Amino acid sequence: MSTSSIYIPSHLPTPVVVLLVLLELPFTLASAVFYAGDLAFTLLRLAVTTAFSEAVFLVHFLMVIAIEVVGCLPDARSLVYSCARGMVLSVVRVVQALLGLAKDLAFNLLFCVARLSLLAARSSWLLVVCIVQVLLVVTHDLAIHLLAIARWVVSRLSSALACTLTAVVWLVGRAASLAWFLLVTRWHSAAKPSPCLAPAGRSFRSDRAL
């Protein structure tokens, strides 16, 4: 987040200008500290994301081995794999979003405290302008992150609904196929005559005896 410089009129005396510049110097140092902290948080988030990515790869690998070993439902393999992969990646995205939100809120609050403490000796209208500016920046960042989380929740709900519908269609299809197989088998066994039953009429031996 960048700090905005205060407007210095050109008709002010040189000592006043120097004083204002010296008062603005802490803001520049604070910005450097904030940018360094932002870089540190970015590197930390990158490390956490890399660790989660490795964990996701390990889960995928074990899942593929388990499905290959079981191997009794080859049609459901892609369904189970995609659903589990989506859930694991969803957890990773939630953690990333929460880390980004915590980082932005922390730096905005630190900037607010530092700015207000340095501006306490200045005029009241400038202090009010600074408070409004900081609140607008914090609200903007919070709204951006909340909208991103809401968009992710909507996409996850739609993905979960599609996954559930796919599973239902697959189960209904398997049940219909099994029912059709049982029906055809029962009809075939009912239409075929049993060899244990004797044919109607006289036997061959009774014909020769006559």
PDB file of C-alpha atoms in Angstrom:
ATOM      1  CA  MET A   1       0.000   0.000   0.000  1.00  0.00           C
ATOM      2  CA  SER A   2       1.534   3.328  -1.038  1.00  0.00           C
ATOM      3  CA  THR A   3       1.487   6.445   1.147  1.00  0.00           C
ATOM      4  CA  SER A   4       0.188   9.649  -0.421  1.00  0.00           C
ATOM      5  CA  SER A   5       2.373  12.769   0.028  1.00  0.00           C
ATOM      6  CA  ILE A   6       0.806  15.867   1.565  1.00  0.00           C
ATOM      7  CA  TYR A   7       0.438  18.895  -0.685  1.00  0.00           C
ATOM      8  CA  ILE A   8       2.967  21.613   0.157  1.00  0.00           C
ATOM      9  CA  PRO A   9       2.095  25.085  -1.173  1.00  0.00           C
ATOM     10  CA  SER A  10       4.900  26.891  -2.994  1.00  0.00           C
ATOM     11  CA  HIS A  11       4.452  30.201  -1.104  1.00  0.00           C
ATOM     12  CA  LEU A  12       5.480  28.719   2.245  1.00  0.00           C
ATOM     13  CA  PRO A  13       8.812  29.831   3.733  1.00  0.00           C
ATOM     14  CA  THR A  14      11.787  27.526   3.388  1.00  0.00           C
ATOM     15  CA  PRO A  15      11.954  26.516   7.099  1.00  0.00           C
ATOM     16  CA  VAL A  16       8.309  25.457   6.968  1.00  0.00           C
ATOM     17  CA  VAL A  17       8.951  23.430   3.818  1.00  0.00           C
ATOM     18  CA  VAL A  18      11.948  21.757   5.442  1.00  0.00           C
ATOM     19  CA  LEU A  19       9.872  21.019   8.526  1.00  0.00           C
ATOM     20  CA  LEU A  20       7.124  19.445   6.423  1.00  0.00           C
ATOM     21  CA  VAL A  21       9.667  17.379   4.527  1.00  0.00           C
ATOM     22  CA  LEU A  22      11.159  16.170   7.817  1.00  0.00           C
ATOM     23  CA  LEU A  23       7.675  15.304   9.018  1.00  0.00           C
ATOM     24  CA  GLU A  24       7.092  13.309   5.851  1.00  0.00           C
ATOM     25  CA  LEU A  25      10.376  11.419   6.245  1.00  0.00           C
ATOM     26  CA  PRO A  26       8.934   8.930   8.798  1.00  0.00           C
ATOM     27  CA  PHE A  27       6.204   8.051   6.292  1.00  0.00           C
ATOM     28  CA  THR A  28       8.847   7.099   3.732  1.00  0.00           C
ATOM     29  CA  LEU A  29      10.646   4.947   6.278  1.00  0.00           C
ATOM     30  CA  ALA A  30       7.354   3.390   7.335  1.00  0.00           C
ATOM     31  CA  SER A  31       6.575   2.599   3.695  1.00  0.00           C
ATOM     32  CA  ALA A  32       9.949   0.881   3.329  1.00  0.00           C
ATOM     33  CA  VAL A  33       9.263  -1.172   6.449  1.00  0.00           C
ATOM     34  CA  PHE A  34       5.802  -2.058   5.190  1.00  0.00           C
ATOM     35  CA  TYR A  35       7.144  -3.144   1.788  1.00  0.00           C
ATOM     36  CA  ALA A  36       9.806  -5.275   3.463  1.00  0.00           C
ATOM     37  CA  GLY A  37       7.157  -6.895   5.637  1.00  0.00           C
ATOM     38  CA  ASP A  38       4.953  -7.408   2.596  1.00  0.00           C
ATOM     39  CA  LEU A  39       7.821  -9.210   0.882  1.00  0.00           C
ATOM     40  CA  ALA A  40       8.354 -11.373   3.982  1.00  0.00           C
ATOM     41  CA  PHE A  41       4.670 -12.297   4.128  1.00  0.00           C
ATOM     42  CA  THR A  42       4.715 -13.074   0.405  1.00  0.00           C
ATOM     43  CA  LEU A  43       7.676 -15.409   0.853  1.00  0.00           C
ATOM     44  CA  LEU A  44       5.955 -17.038   3.832  1.00  0.00           C
ATOM     45  CA  ARG A  45       2.778 -17.549   1.819  1.00  0.00           C
ATOM     46  CA  LEU A  46       4.839 -19.002  -1.028  1.00  0.00           C
ATOM     47  CA  ALA A  47       6.475 -21.466   1.372  1.00  0.00           C
ATOM     48  CA  VAL A  48       3.124 -22.481   2.853  1.00  0.00           C
ATOM     49  CA  THR A  49       1.628 -22.866  -0.637  1.00  0.00           C
ATOM     50  CA  THR A  50       4.568 -25.012  -1.730  1.00  0.00           C
ATOM     51  CA  ALA A  51       4.177 -27.225   1.341  1.00  0.00           C
ATOM     52  CA  PHE A  52       0.464 -27.642   0.672  1.00  0.00           C
ATOM     53  CA  SER A  53       1.171 -28.411  -2.987  1.00  0.00           C
ATOM     54  CA  GLU A  54       3.553 -31.167  -1.973  1.00  0.00           C
ATOM     55  CA  ALA A  55       0.916 -32.516   0.421  1.00  0.00           C
ATOM     56  CA  VAL A  56      -1.675 -32.439  -2.359  1.00  0.00           C
ATOM     57  CA  PHE A  57       0.684 -34.356  -4.651  1.00  0.00           C
ATOM     58  CA  LEU A  58       1.276 -36.956  -1.933  1.00  0.00           C
ATOM     59  CA  VAL A  59      -2.472 -37.367  -1.362  1.00  0.00           C
ATOM     60  CA  HIS A  60      -3.039 -37.731  -5.099  1.00  0.00           C
ATOM     61  CA  PHE A  61      -0.296 -40.332  -5.355  1.00  0.00           C
ATOM     62  CA  LEU A  62      -1.667 -42.416  -2.465  1.00  0.00           C
ATOM     63  CA  MET A  63      -5.188 -42.100  -3.823  1.00  0.00           C
ATOM     64  CA  VAL A  64      -4.161 -43.343  -7.264  1.00  0.00           C
ATOM     65  CA  ILE A  65      -2.346 -46.298  -5.694  1.00  0.00           C
ATOM     66  CA  ALA A  66      -5.409 -47.161  -3.569  1.00  0.00           C
ATOM     67  CA  ILE A  67      -7.758 -46.968  -6.550  1.00  0.00           C
ATOM     68  CA  GLU A  68      -5.415 -49.044  -8.695  1.00  0.00           C
ATOM     69  CA  VAL A  69      -5.111 -51.665  -5.965  1.00  0.00           C
ATOM     70  CA  VAL A  70      -8.841 -51.907  -5.400  1.00  0.00           C
ATOM     71  CA  GLY A  71      -9.729 -51.627  -9.093  1.00  0.00           C
ATOM     72  CA  CYS A  72     -13.245 -52.968  -8.653  1.00  0.00           C
ATOM     73  CA  LEU A  73     -15.009 -49.839  -9.885  1.00  0.00           C
ATOM     74  CA  PRO A  74     -13.064 -48.571 -12.895  1.00  0.00           C
ATOM     75  CA  ASP A  75     -15.883 -46.262 -13.964  1.00  0.00           C
ATOM     76  CA  ALA A  76     -15.921 -44.503 -10.616  1.00  0.00           C
ATOM     77  CA  ARG A  77     -12.163 -43.937 -10.577  1.00  0.00           C
ATOM     78  CA  SER A  78     -12.238 -40.557 -12.308  1.00  0.00           C
ATOM     79  CA  LEU A  79     -15.248 -39.455 -10.252  1.00  0.00           C
ATOM     80  CA  VAL A  80     -13.633 -40.252  -6.907  1.00  0.00           C
ATOM     81  CA  TYR A  81     -10.309 -38.787  -8.009  1.00  0.00           C
ATOM     82  CA  SER A  82     -11.784 -35.502  -9.238  1.00  0.00           C
ATOM     83  CA  CYS A  83     -13.987 -35.034  -6.157  1.00  0.00           C
ATOM     84  CA  ALA A  84     -11.133 -35.706  -3.717  1.00  0.00           C
ATOM     85  CA  ARG A  85      -8.745 -33.520  -5.697  1.00  0.00           C
ATOM     86  CA  GLY A  86     -11.273 -30.687  -5.721  1.00  0.00           C
ATOM     87  CA  MET A  87     -11.743 -30.899  -1.963  1.00  0.00           C
ATOM     88  CA  VAL A  88      -8.002 -30.869  -1.248  1.00  0.00           C
ATOM     89  CA  LEU A  89      -7.372 -27.964  -3.600  1.00  0.00           C
ATOM     90  CA  SER A  90     -10.295 -26.120  -2.015  1.00  0.00           C
ATOM     91  CA  VAL A  91      -8.605 -26.347   1.391  1.00  0.00           C
ATOM     92  CA  VAL A  92      -5.388 -24.975  -0.125  1.00  0.00           C
ATOM     93  CA  ARG A  93      -7.239 -22.043  -1.714  1.00  0.00           C
ATOM     94  CA  VAL A  94      -9.020 -21.236   1.554  1.00  0.00           C
ATOM     95  CA  VAL A  95      -5.708 -21.142   3.425  1.00  0.00           C
ATOM     96  CA  GLN A  96      -4.188 -18.904   0.733  1.00  0.00           C
ATOM     97  CA  ALA A  97      -7.133 -16.506   0.851  1.00  0.00           C
ATOM     98  CA  LEU A  98      -7.056 -16.319   4.645  1.00  0.00           C
ATOM     99  CA  LEU A  99      -3.295 -15.687   4.663  1.00  0.00           C
ATOM    100  CA  GLY A 100      -3.681 -12.885   2.136  1.00  0.00           C
ATOM    101  CA  LEU A 101      -6.546 -11.342   4.076  1.00  0.00           C
ATOM    102  CA  ALA A 102      -4.638 -11.503   7.381  1.00  0.00           C
ATOM    103  CA  LYS A 103      -1.542  -9.978   5.798  1.00  0.00           C
ATOM    104  CA  ASP A 104      -3.410  -7.055   4.214  1.00  0.00           C
ATOM    105  CA  LEU A 105      -5.430  -6.310   7.339  1.00  0.00           C
ATOM    106  CA  ALA A 106      -2.346  -6.439   9.555  1.00  0.00           C
ATOM    107  CA  PHE A 107      -0.370  -4.024   7.382  1.00  0.00           C
ATOM    108  CA  ASN A 108      -3.321  -1.683   6.985  1.00  0.00           C
ATOM    109  CA  LEU A 109      -3.844  -1.543  10.750  1.00  0.00           C
ATOM    110  CA  LEU A 110      -0.122  -0.988  11.345  1.00  0.00           C
ATOM    111  CA  PHE A 111      -0.124   1.788   8.770  1.00  0.00           C
ATOM    112  CA  CYS A 112      -3.183   3.326  10.400  1.00  0.00           C
ATOM    113  CA  VAL A 113      -1.572   3.394  13.851  1.00  0.00           C
ATOM    114  CA  ALA A 114       1.731   4.765  12.547  1.00  0.00           C
ATOM    115  CA  ARG A 115       0.072   7.414  10.407  1.00  0.00           C
ATOM    116  CA  LEU A 116      -2.271   8.609  13.122  1.00  0.00           C
ATOM    117  CA  SER A 117       0.515   8.769  15.707  1.00  0.00           C
ATOM    118  CA  LEU A 118       2.700  10.855  13.390  1.00  0.00           C
ATOM    119  CA  LEU A 119      -0.156  13.139  12.399  1.00  0.00           C
ATOM    120  CA  ALA A 120      -1.372  13.768  15.945  1.00  0.00           C
ATOM    121  CA  ALA A 121       0.468  17.110  16.150  1.00  0.00           C
ATOM    122  CA  ARG A 122      -0.895  18.449  12.870  1.00  0.00           C
ATOM    123  CA  SER A 123      -4.151  20.170  12.037  1.00  0.00           C
ATOM    124  CA  SER A 124      -7.471  18.486  12.787  1.00  0.00           C
ATOM    125  CA  TRP A 125      -8.796  18.496   9.208  1.00  0.00           C
ATOM    126  CA  LEU A 126      -5.671  16.712   7.983  1.00  0.00           C
ATOM    127  CA  LEU A 127      -6.134  14.098  10.701  1.00  0.00           C
ATOM    128  CA  VAL A 128      -9.757  13.570   9.626  1.00  0.00           C
ATOM    129  CA  VAL A 129      -8.692  13.215   5.981  1.00  0.00           C
ATOM    130  CA  CYS A 130      -6.053  10.657   6.968  1.00  0.00           C
ATOM    131  CA  ILE A 131      -8.552   8.633   9.026  1.00  0.00           C
ATOM    132  CA  VAL A 132     -11.029   8.578   6.131  1.00  0.00           C
ATOM    133  CA  GLN A 133      -8.276   7.577   3.693  1.00  0.00           C
ATOM    134  CA  VAL A 134      -7.066   4.692   5.881  1.00  0.00           C
ATOM    135  CA  LEU A 135     -10.617   3.483   6.498  1.00  0.00           C
ATOM    136  CA  LEU A 136     -11.325   3.548   2.770  1.00  0.00           C
ATOM    137  CA  VAL A 137      -8.170   1.531   2.030  1.00  0.00           C
ATOM    138  CA  VAL A 138      -8.944  -1.027   4.751  1.00  0.00           C
ATOM    139  CA  THR A 139     -12.569  -1.325   3.612  1.00  0.00           C
ATOM    140  CA  HIS A 140     -11.484  -1.717   0.003  1.00  0.00           C
ATOM    141  CA  ASP A 141      -9.035  -4.520   0.800  1.00  0.00           C
ATOM    142  CA  LEU A 142     -11.550  -6.255   3.042  1.00  0.00           C
ATOM    143  CA  ALA A 143     -14.264  -6.041   0.382  1.00  0.00           C
ATOM    144  CA  ILE A 144     -11.907  -7.396  -2.295  1.00  0.00           C
ATOM    145  CA  HIS A 145     -10.984 -10.423  -0.168  1.00  0.00           C
ATOM    146  CA  LEU A 146     -14.562 -11.088   0.909  1.00  0.00           C
ATOM    147  CA  LEU A 147     -15.724 -10.948  -2.708  1.00  0.00           C
ATOM    148  CA  ALA A 148     -12.955 -13.352  -3.706  1.00  0.00           C
ATOM    149  CA  ILE A 149     -13.954 -15.763  -0.922  1.00  0.00           C
ATOM    150  CA  ALA A 150     -17.643 -15.461  -1.892  1.00  0.00           C
ATOM    151  CA  ARG A 151     -16.802 -16.159  -5.542  1.00  0.00           C
ATOM    152  CA  TRP A 152     -14.787 -19.193  -4.482  1.00  0.00           C
ATOM    153  CA  VAL A 153     -17.660 -20.467  -2.289  1.00  0.00           C
ATOM    154  CA  VAL A 154     -20.115 -20.136  -5.181  1.00  0.00           C
ATOM    155  CA  SER A 155     -17.772 -21.974  -7.548  1.00  0.00           C
ATOM    156  CA  ARG A 156     -17.168 -24.713  -4.983  1.00  0.00           C
ATOM    157  CA  LEU A 157     -20.898 -25.146  -4.389  1.00  0.00           C
ATOM    158  CA  SER A 158     -21.542 -25.431  -8.110  1.00  0.00           C
ATOM    159  CA  SER A 159     -18.658 -27.883  -8.465  1.00  0.00           C
ATOM    160  CA  ALA A 160     -19.931 -29.964  -5.538  1.00  0.00           C
ATOM    161  CA  LEU A 161     -23.433 -29.941  -7.033  1.00  0.00           C
ATOM    162  CA  ALA A 162     -22.086 -31.092 -10.396  1.00  0.00           C
ATOM    163  CA  CYS A 163     -20.029 -33.809  -8.692  1.00  0.00           C
ATOM    164  CA  THR A 164     -23.072 -34.972  -6.720  1.00  0.00           C
ATOM    165  CA  LEU A 165     -25.261 -35.048  -9.824  1.00  0.00           C
ATOM    166  CA  THR A 166     -22.580 -37.036 -11.655  1.00  0.00           C
ATOM    167  CA  ALA A 167     -22.429 -39.542  -8.815  1.00  0.00           C
ATOM    168  CA  VAL A 168     -26.229 -39.837  -8.752  1.00  0.00           C
ATOM    169  CA  VAL A 169     -26.397 -40.362 -12.511  1.00  0.00           C
ATOM    170  CA  TRP A 170     -23.656 -42.986 -12.303  1.00  0.00           C
ATOM    171  CA  LEU A 171     -25.439 -44.841  -9.472  1.00  0.00           C
ATOM    172  CA  VAL A 172     -28.805 -44.680 -11.248  1.00  0.00           C
ATOM    173  CA  GLY A 173     -27.220 -45.974 -14.439  1.00  0.00           C
ATOM    174  CA  ARG A 174     -25.565 -48.860 -12.638  1.00  0.00           C
ATOM    175  CA  ALA A 175     -28.814 -49.718 -10.813  1.00  0.00           C
ATOM    176  CA  ALA A 176     -30.810 -49.607 -14.069  1.00  0.00           C
ATOM    177  CA  SER A 177     -28.247 -51.816 -15.809  1.00  0.00           C
ATOM    178  CA  LEU A 178     -28.356 -54.351 -12.968  1.00  0.00           C
ATOM    179  CA  ALA A 179     -32.173 -54.319 -12.910  1.00  0.00           C
ATOM    180  CA  TRP A 180     -32.322 -54.858 -16.675  1.00  0.00           C
ATOM    181  CA  PHE A 181     -29.876 -57.759 -16.428  1.00  0.00           C
ATOM    182  CA  LEU A 182     -31.907 -59.417 -13.665  1.00  0.00           C
ATOM    183  CA  LEU A 183     -35.154 -58.900 -15.618  1.00  0.00           C
ATOM    184  CA  VAL A 184     -33.763 -60.409 -18.813  1.00  0.00           C
ATOM    185  CA  THR A 185     -32.276 -63.345 -16.905  1.00  0.00           C
ATOM    186  CA  ARG A 186     -35.564 -64.028 -15.137  1.00  0.00           C
ATOM    187  CA  TRP A 187     -37.562 -63.801 -18.393  1.00  0.00           C
ATOM    188  CA  HIS A 188     -35.135 -66.120 -20.171  1.00  0.00           C
ATOM    189  CA  SER A 189     -35.288 -68.707 -17.391  1.00  0.00           C
ATOM    190  CA  ALA A 190     -39.084 -68.538 -17.335  1.00  0.00           C
ATOM    191  CA  ALA A 191     -39.434 -68.990 -21.113  1.00  0.00           C
ATOM    192  CA  LYS A 192     -37.100 -72.001 -21.313  1.00  0.00           C
ATOM    193  CA  PRO A 193     -38.885 -75.401 -20.566  1.00  0.00           C
ATOM    194  CA  SER A 194     -37.526 -77.498 -17.762  1.00  0.00           C
ATOM    195  CA  PRO A 195     -35.950 -80.853 -18.847  1.00  0.00           C
ATOM    196  CA  CYS A 196     -37.253 -82.569 -15.711  1.00  0.00           C
ATOM    197  CA  LEU A 197     -40.863 -82.390 -16.818  1.00  0.00           C
ATOM    198  CA  ALA A 198     -42.168 -85.476 -18.845  1.00  0.00           C
ATOM    199  CA  PRO A 199     -43.794 -84.705 -22.238  1.00  0.00           C
ATOM    200  CA  ALA A 200     -47.557 -84.966 -22.520  1.00  0.00           C
ATOM    201  CA  GLY A 201     -49.048 -88.216 -24.022  1.00  0.00           C
ATOM    202  CA  ARG A 202     -47.889 -91.823 -23.921  1.00  0.00           C
ATOM    203  CA  SER A 203     -44.294 -92.888 -23.620  1.00  0.00           C
ATOM    204  CA  PHE A 204     -42.278 -94.760 -26.272  1.00  0.00           C
ATOM    205  CA  ARG A 205     -42.416 -98.001 -24.305  1.00  0.00           C
ATOM    206  CA  SER A 206     -46.236 -97.933 -24.047  1.00  0.00           C
ATOM    207  CA  ASP A 207     -46.474 -97.394 -27.859  1.00  0.00           C
ATOM    208  CA  ARG A 208     -44.348-100.469 -28.604  1.00  0.00           C
ATOM    209  CA  ALA A 209     -46.303-102.546 -26.134  1.00  0.00           C
ATOM    210  CA  LEU A 210     -49.467-101.803 -28.060  1.00  0.00           C
TER     211      LEU A 210
END
